[in-house]
Short mmCIF file of C-alpha atoms in Angstrom, two decimals:
data_model
loop_
_atom_site.label_atom_id
_atom_site.label_comp_id
_atom_site.label_asym_id
_atom_site.label_seq_id
_atom_site.Cartn_x
_atom_site.Cartn_y
_atom_site.Cartn_z
CA MET A 1 77.25 128.67 132.81
CA GLN A 2 74.98 130.90 130.68
CA ALA A 3 71.79 129.53 129.31
CA ARG A 4 69.51 130.91 126.61
CA TYR A 5 65.71 130.62 127.20
CA LEU A 6 62.70 131.05 124.89
CA ILE A 7 59.67 132.28 126.87
CA PHE A 8 55.95 132.41 125.72
CA PHE A 9 53.89 135.07 127.43
CA GLN A 10 50.40 136.71 127.49
CA TYR A 11 49.28 140.12 128.19
CA ILE A 12 46.32 142.54 128.10
CA GLY A 13 47.77 145.40 125.99
CA ALA A 14 45.52 148.21 127.20
CA LYS A 15 47.87 149.77 129.74
CA TYR A 16 51.20 149.17 127.95
CA SER A 17 53.12 151.07 125.30
CA GLY A 18 53.34 148.09 122.99
CA ALA A 19 55.41 144.87 123.20
CA VAL A 20 59.02 146.45 122.98
CA LYS A 21 60.75 148.73 125.47
CA VAL A 22 60.19 152.47 125.35
CA PRO A 23 62.86 155.27 125.34
CA PRO A 24 63.90 156.48 128.85
CA HIS A 25 62.01 159.73 128.42
CA GLN A 26 58.74 157.98 127.95
CA LEU A 27 58.70 155.85 131.05
CA HIS A 28 55.27 157.09 132.22
CA ARG A 29 53.87 154.09 130.21
CA LYS A 30 56.22 151.20 129.93
CA GLY A 31 56.25 148.49 127.23
CA ILE A 32 55.81 144.77 127.93
CA GLN A 33 59.57 144.23 127.44
CA ASP A 34 60.39 146.70 130.18
CA HIS A 35 58.50 144.72 132.68
CA LEU A 36 59.91 141.41 131.55
CA GLU A 37 63.38 142.67 131.80
CA ASP A 38 62.68 144.01 135.24
CA ALA A 39 61.47 140.65 136.36
CA ILE A 40 64.53 138.88 134.81
CA ARG A 41 66.80 141.35 136.66
CA ARG A 42 65.13 140.34 140.00
CA LEU A 43 66.58 136.90 139.44
CA ARG A 44 69.98 138.51 139.92
CA PRO A 45 71.90 137.20 136.97
CA LEU A 46 75.60 137.88 136.42
CA ASN A 47 75.09 138.97 132.82
CA PRO A 48 73.37 142.21 131.57
CA VAL A 49 69.72 141.59 130.84
CA SER A 50 68.62 141.93 127.18
CA LEU A 51 65.33 140.56 125.84
CA SER A 52 64.66 139.90 122.01
CA VAL A 53 60.85 139.95 121.51
CA SER A 54 59.65 138.04 118.50
CA SER A 55 56.51 140.16 117.62
CA ARG A 56 56.44 143.83 118.26
CA THR A 57 52.85 144.49 118.81
CA ASP A 58 51.47 147.98 118.94
CA THR A 59 50.08 149.95 121.93
CA GLY A 60 46.78 148.45 122.99
CA VAL A 61 47.22 145.15 121.12
CA HIS A 62 46.89 142.02 123.25
CA ALA A 63 48.68 138.68 123.03
CA LEU A 64 47.49 135.21 124.02
CA CYS A 65 51.05 134.06 122.84
CA ASN A 66 54.04 136.27 122.13
CA SER A 67 57.69 135.00 122.72
CA ALA A 68 61.16 136.32 123.35
CA HIS A 69 64.49 135.03 124.21
CA PHE A 70 67.24 136.04 126.64
CA ASP A 71 70.46 134.81 128.26
CA LEU A 72 70.88 134.16 131.95
CA GLN A 73 73.83 133.26 134.06
CA ARG A 74 73.34 132.53 137.68
CA LYS A 75 75.95 133.48 140.39
CA ASN A 76 78.30 131.13 142.13
CA ASN A 77 78.34 128.56 139.14
CA LYS A 78 74.81 127.57 139.91
CA PRO A 79 73.25 125.37 137.27
CA PRO A 80 70.62 126.97 134.91
CA PHE A 81 67.07 127.18 136.14
CA THR A 82 64.78 124.53 134.98
CA GLU A 83 62.05 125.79 132.69
CA ASP A 84 59.22 125.30 135.30
CA ILE A 85 61.15 127.17 138.04
CA LEU A 86 61.94 130.04 135.71
CA VAL A 87 58.23 130.40 134.73
CA GLN A 88 57.20 130.44 138.40
CA ALA A 89 59.97 132.93 139.31
CA LEU A 90 59.11 135.39 136.58
CA ASN A 91 55.46 135.23 137.16
CA PHE A 92 56.07 135.92 140.91
CA HIS A 93 57.80 139.16 139.93
CA LEU A 94 55.02 140.01 137.30
CA ARG A 95 52.03 139.36 139.62
CA THR A 96 50.99 142.95 139.73
CA GLU A 97 50.95 143.24 135.94
CA GLN A 98 48.62 141.98 133.30
CA ILE A 99 51.47 139.92 131.90
CA ARG A 100 51.99 136.13 132.33
CA ILE A 101 54.73 133.75 131.31
CA THR A 102 52.95 130.57 130.08
CA HIS A 103 55.87 128.36 129.38
CA ALA A 104 59.73 128.34 128.63
CA HIS A 105 62.19 126.32 126.76
CA ARG A 106 65.97 126.18 127.04
CA VAL A 107 67.29 126.67 123.57
CA PRO A 108 70.57 126.62 121.72
CA ASP A 109 72.86 129.69 122.06
CA ASN A 110 72.35 130.65 118.42
CA PHE A 111 68.45 130.67 118.61
CA HIS A 112 66.66 133.80 117.91
CA ALA A 113 63.03 134.42 118.89
CA ARG A 114 62.38 136.77 116.07
CA PHE A 115 64.21 135.45 113.14
CA HIS A 116 63.59 131.79 113.82
CA ALA A 117 59.73 132.26 114.04
CA LYS A 118 58.15 130.35 111.08
CA SER A 119 54.73 131.95 111.49
CA ARG A 120 52.71 134.47 113.49
CA THR A 121 49.01 134.26 113.80
CA TYR A 122 46.66 137.22 114.74
CA VAL A 123 42.94 137.13 115.51
CA TYR A 124 40.86 140.31 115.29
CA ARG A 125 37.52 140.21 117.20
CA ILE A 126 34.49 142.15 116.14
CA ALA A 127 31.23 142.59 118.15
CA LEU A 128 28.05 143.47 116.18
CA GLY A 129 25.05 145.39 117.19
CA ILE A 130 26.90 147.30 120.01
CA PRO A 131 26.63 151.03 119.52
CA SER A 132 28.65 151.89 122.66
CA HIS A 133 31.56 149.85 124.18
CA SER A 134 29.99 150.46 127.51
CA LEU A 135 27.26 148.00 126.51
CA LEU A 136 29.83 145.21 126.28
CA PRO A 137 30.29 142.71 129.18
CA LEU A 138 33.29 143.49 131.25
CA THR A 139 34.99 140.37 129.96
CA ASP A 140 35.00 141.86 126.48
CA HIS A 141 35.65 145.50 127.21
CA ASP A 142 38.67 146.73 125.25
CA LEU A 143 39.00 143.21 123.85
CA CYS A 144 37.11 143.62 120.70
CA TRP A 145 35.91 146.20 118.11
CA ASN A 146 32.28 147.10 118.79
CA LEU A 147 30.19 148.02 115.68
CA ARG A 148 26.72 149.41 115.44
CA ASN A 149 25.99 147.09 112.59
CA THR A 150 23.79 144.08 113.41
CA GLU A 151 25.29 142.29 110.45
CA LEU A 152 28.10 142.32 107.90
CA ASP A 153 28.18 140.99 104.33
CA VAL A 154 30.27 137.96 105.27
CA GLY A 155 30.30 136.57 101.76
CA ALA A 156 31.83 139.75 100.28
CA MET A 157 34.37 139.91 103.16
CA ARG A 158 35.50 136.28 102.54
CA GLU A 159 35.87 137.10 98.75
CA ALA A 160 37.95 140.11 99.67
CA ALA A 161 40.04 138.21 102.24
CA ALA A 162 40.84 135.55 99.50
CA LEU A 163 42.34 138.34 97.38
CA LEU A 164 44.84 139.06 100.13
CA VAL A 165 46.04 135.48 100.56
CA GLY A 166 49.28 134.72 98.84
CA THR A 167 52.48 136.56 97.96
CA HIS A 168 51.89 140.31 97.29
CA ASN A 169 53.35 143.77 97.71
CA PHE A 170 51.47 144.86 100.85
CA SER A 171 52.72 148.45 100.69
CA SER A 172 49.15 149.80 100.61
CA PHE A 173 48.41 147.97 103.95
CA ARG A 174 51.35 149.31 105.90
CA ALA A 175 51.38 152.37 107.95
CA ILE A 176 54.21 154.90 107.46
CA SER A 177 57.00 154.48 110.05
CA SER A 178 60.61 155.36 110.43
CA ASP A 179 61.90 151.90 109.44
CA MET A 180 59.73 151.70 106.35
CA PRO A 181 62.54 152.26 103.85
CA PHE A 182 64.30 149.20 105.27
CA LYS A 183 61.29 146.70 105.28
CA ASN A 184 60.54 144.47 102.32
CA PRO A 185 56.81 145.05 101.53
CA ILE A 186 56.64 141.68 99.75
CA LYS A 187 54.92 139.30 102.18
CA THR A 188 53.16 135.91 101.90
CA LEU A 189 49.82 135.79 103.76
CA ASP A 190 49.05 132.12 104.35
CA VAL A 191 45.64 132.59 106.02
CA ALA A 192 42.98 135.33 105.92
CA ASP A 193 39.85 133.62 107.38
CA LEU A 194 36.57 134.98 108.80
CA GLN A 195 34.65 132.75 111.20
CA PRO A 196 31.92 133.21 113.97
CA GLY A 197 33.36 133.60 117.49
CA SER A 198 31.77 134.15 120.84
CA SER A 199 31.75 136.62 123.69
CA PHE A 200 34.09 135.61 126.50
CA ALA A 201 30.97 135.85 128.68
CA HIS A 202 28.58 134.25 126.21
CA ALA A 203 27.20 131.62 128.72
CA HIS A 204 26.75 134.17 131.46
CA PHE A 205 25.36 137.35 129.86
CA HIS A 206 21.85 138.41 129.48
CA ARG A 207 21.82 138.51 125.77
CA ASN A 208 23.79 137.05 122.78
CA ILE A 209 26.48 139.21 121.24
CA PRO A 210 27.32 138.19 117.64
CA ILE A 211 31.17 138.03 117.48
CA TRP A 212 33.19 137.51 114.26
CA GLU A 213 36.98 136.62 114.26
CA ILE A 214 39.30 137.29 111.42
CA THR A 215 42.44 135.14 111.51
CA PHE A 216 45.65 136.09 109.70
CA ARG A 217 48.72 134.00 109.53
CA SER A 218 52.03 134.88 107.94
CA ARG A 219 55.70 134.53 108.66
CA SER A 220 55.84 138.29 109.29
CA PHE A 221 53.65 141.39 108.88
CA LEU A 222 54.32 144.92 108.03
CA TYR A 223 53.62 147.78 110.52
CA ARG A 224 49.95 147.85 111.25
CA GLN A 225 49.31 145.58 108.29
CA VAL A 226 46.75 143.48 110.20
CA ARG A 227 44.77 146.41 111.47
CA ARG A 228 44.64 147.92 108.03
CA MET A 229 43.59 144.65 106.32
CA THR A 230 40.93 144.18 109.04
CA GLY A 231 39.57 147.86 108.52
CA ALA A 232 39.31 147.31 104.81
CA LEU A 233 37.60 143.84 105.21
CA VAL A 234 35.09 145.39 107.62
CA ALA A 235 34.41 148.24 105.14
CA VAL A 236 33.74 145.67 102.51
CA GLY A 237 31.27 144.05 105.01
CA GLN A 238 29.58 147.34 105.61
CA ARG A 239 29.35 147.96 101.86
CA ARG A 240 31.40 151.07 102.19
CA LEU A 241 34.09 149.49 100.10
CA SER A 242 33.47 147.04 97.31
CA VAL A 243 35.66 143.98 96.54
CA PRO A 244 37.17 145.43 93.37
CA GLN A 245 37.94 148.71 95.36
CA LEU A 246 39.94 146.62 97.90
CA LYS A 247 41.84 144.88 94.97
CA ASP A 248 42.58 148.21 93.62
CA ILE A 249 43.96 149.38 97.04
CA LEU A 250 46.26 146.27 97.09
CA ASP A 251 47.31 146.67 93.48
CA ALA A 252 48.31 150.39 94.03
CA GLN A 253 51.25 149.24 96.23
CA ASP A 254 51.21 152.65 97.96
CA SER A 255 50.42 153.35 101.67
CA GLN A 256 48.85 156.61 100.49
CA ALA A 257 46.25 154.68 98.60
CA TYR A 258 44.70 153.35 101.81
CA PRO A 259 41.75 155.45 102.83
CA GLN A 260 42.22 157.62 105.85
CA GLY A 261 40.46 156.59 109.06
CA LEU A 262 39.74 152.97 107.82
CA ALA A 263 42.16 151.03 110.03
CA ALA A 264 40.72 148.90 112.69
CA PRO A 265 41.41 150.05 116.42
CA ALA A 266 44.29 148.25 118.45
CA HIS A 267 42.04 146.87 121.14
CA GLY A 268 40.28 144.23 119.07
CA LEU A 269 43.59 142.60 117.96
CA PHE A 270 45.26 139.49 119.61
CA LEU A 271 48.51 137.90 118.73
CA THR A 272 47.60 134.26 119.25
CA ARG A 273 50.51 132.14 118.14
CA VAL A 274 54.19 132.20 117.30
CA ASP A 275 55.35 129.03 115.80
CA TYR A 276 58.86 127.56 115.51
CA ARG A 277 60.31 124.46 113.96
CA ASP A 278 60.93 121.81 116.57
CA ALA A 279 64.51 121.30 115.28
CA ASP A 280 65.34 124.96 115.97
CA LEU A 281 64.37 124.42 119.65
CA GLN A 282 66.34 121.41 120.31
CA LEU A 283 69.41 121.42 122.56
CA SER A 284 72.22 119.10 121.80
CA GLN A 285 72.37 115.96 124.00
CA GLN A 286 75.41 117.33 125.89
CA MET A 287 73.65 120.61 126.77
CA SER A 288 70.53 118.69 127.80
CA GLU A 289 72.57 116.60 130.23
CA GLU A 290 74.13 119.83 131.65
CA GLN A 291 70.72 121.17 132.49
CA LEU A 292 70.27 119.81 135.99
CA PRO A 293 67.34 120.49 138.18
CA SER A 294 67.60 123.73 140.27
CA THR A 295 67.46 123.73 143.98
CA GLY A 296 67.29 126.42 146.59
CA ASN A 297 65.89 129.98 146.35
CA SER A 298 64.43 130.60 142.88
CA GLU A 299 65.51 134.18 142.98
CA ASP A 300 69.26 133.58 143.27
#
């Protein structure tokens, strides 16, 4: 029988061409989806492998928690893999990549990882007083945006962030893309919060590095919306942009109104959560009873 799985996975995005698969002519740098589908194929399923990724992060963006669903039918009428066996088997085939499956759920056949997501949470990490990224500890290299500034106007940034919370037309904060005409620019931003963070090596480095984290949560985001909001908030913190000017950009509802060169770089951004309603993840009792423990070779 065929089973549908929801997997949650992490990755360091520096070496990958974003979360989704790349066209065949660009295979010099694969997407995360390409590697995940390769790993699933090595389990030798009967059905064609097709992964649906919930959150299509850009090149260089990282994830502590992204998600995707796929269907898998084993040969010889073998029962579906248990979640734990599936995680172990996929991670075995991903062991040379900076990609890890953290957990998996068997889900109903009509479940969709992208469309059933009720919220996505991103965290942007900013390191202060670092004129060159070569001065960062290795544990933070390419995992934050290093600024020369030793401090930011946090009060003004929080005031500006509060303007972004709620339901707005975010056209000014989306980058131009081929699917732009088909995407509704009206989004509800539930959280835009600025809090102190810490270096991943804070207890083992010779000096303290001030880290700030900006958290954004919404059901969905427009193309590069988080990086453009972050860049604008940092510009407010650097006093290069005033709070009223940021509001003017939002109110313009025009991607051309966003100042050139202001967007934050990809490498400071982490997708940290994709949340679902428990009810959407529940199998029927009958299907639960059909999911028997798997035995034998995990790659069959």
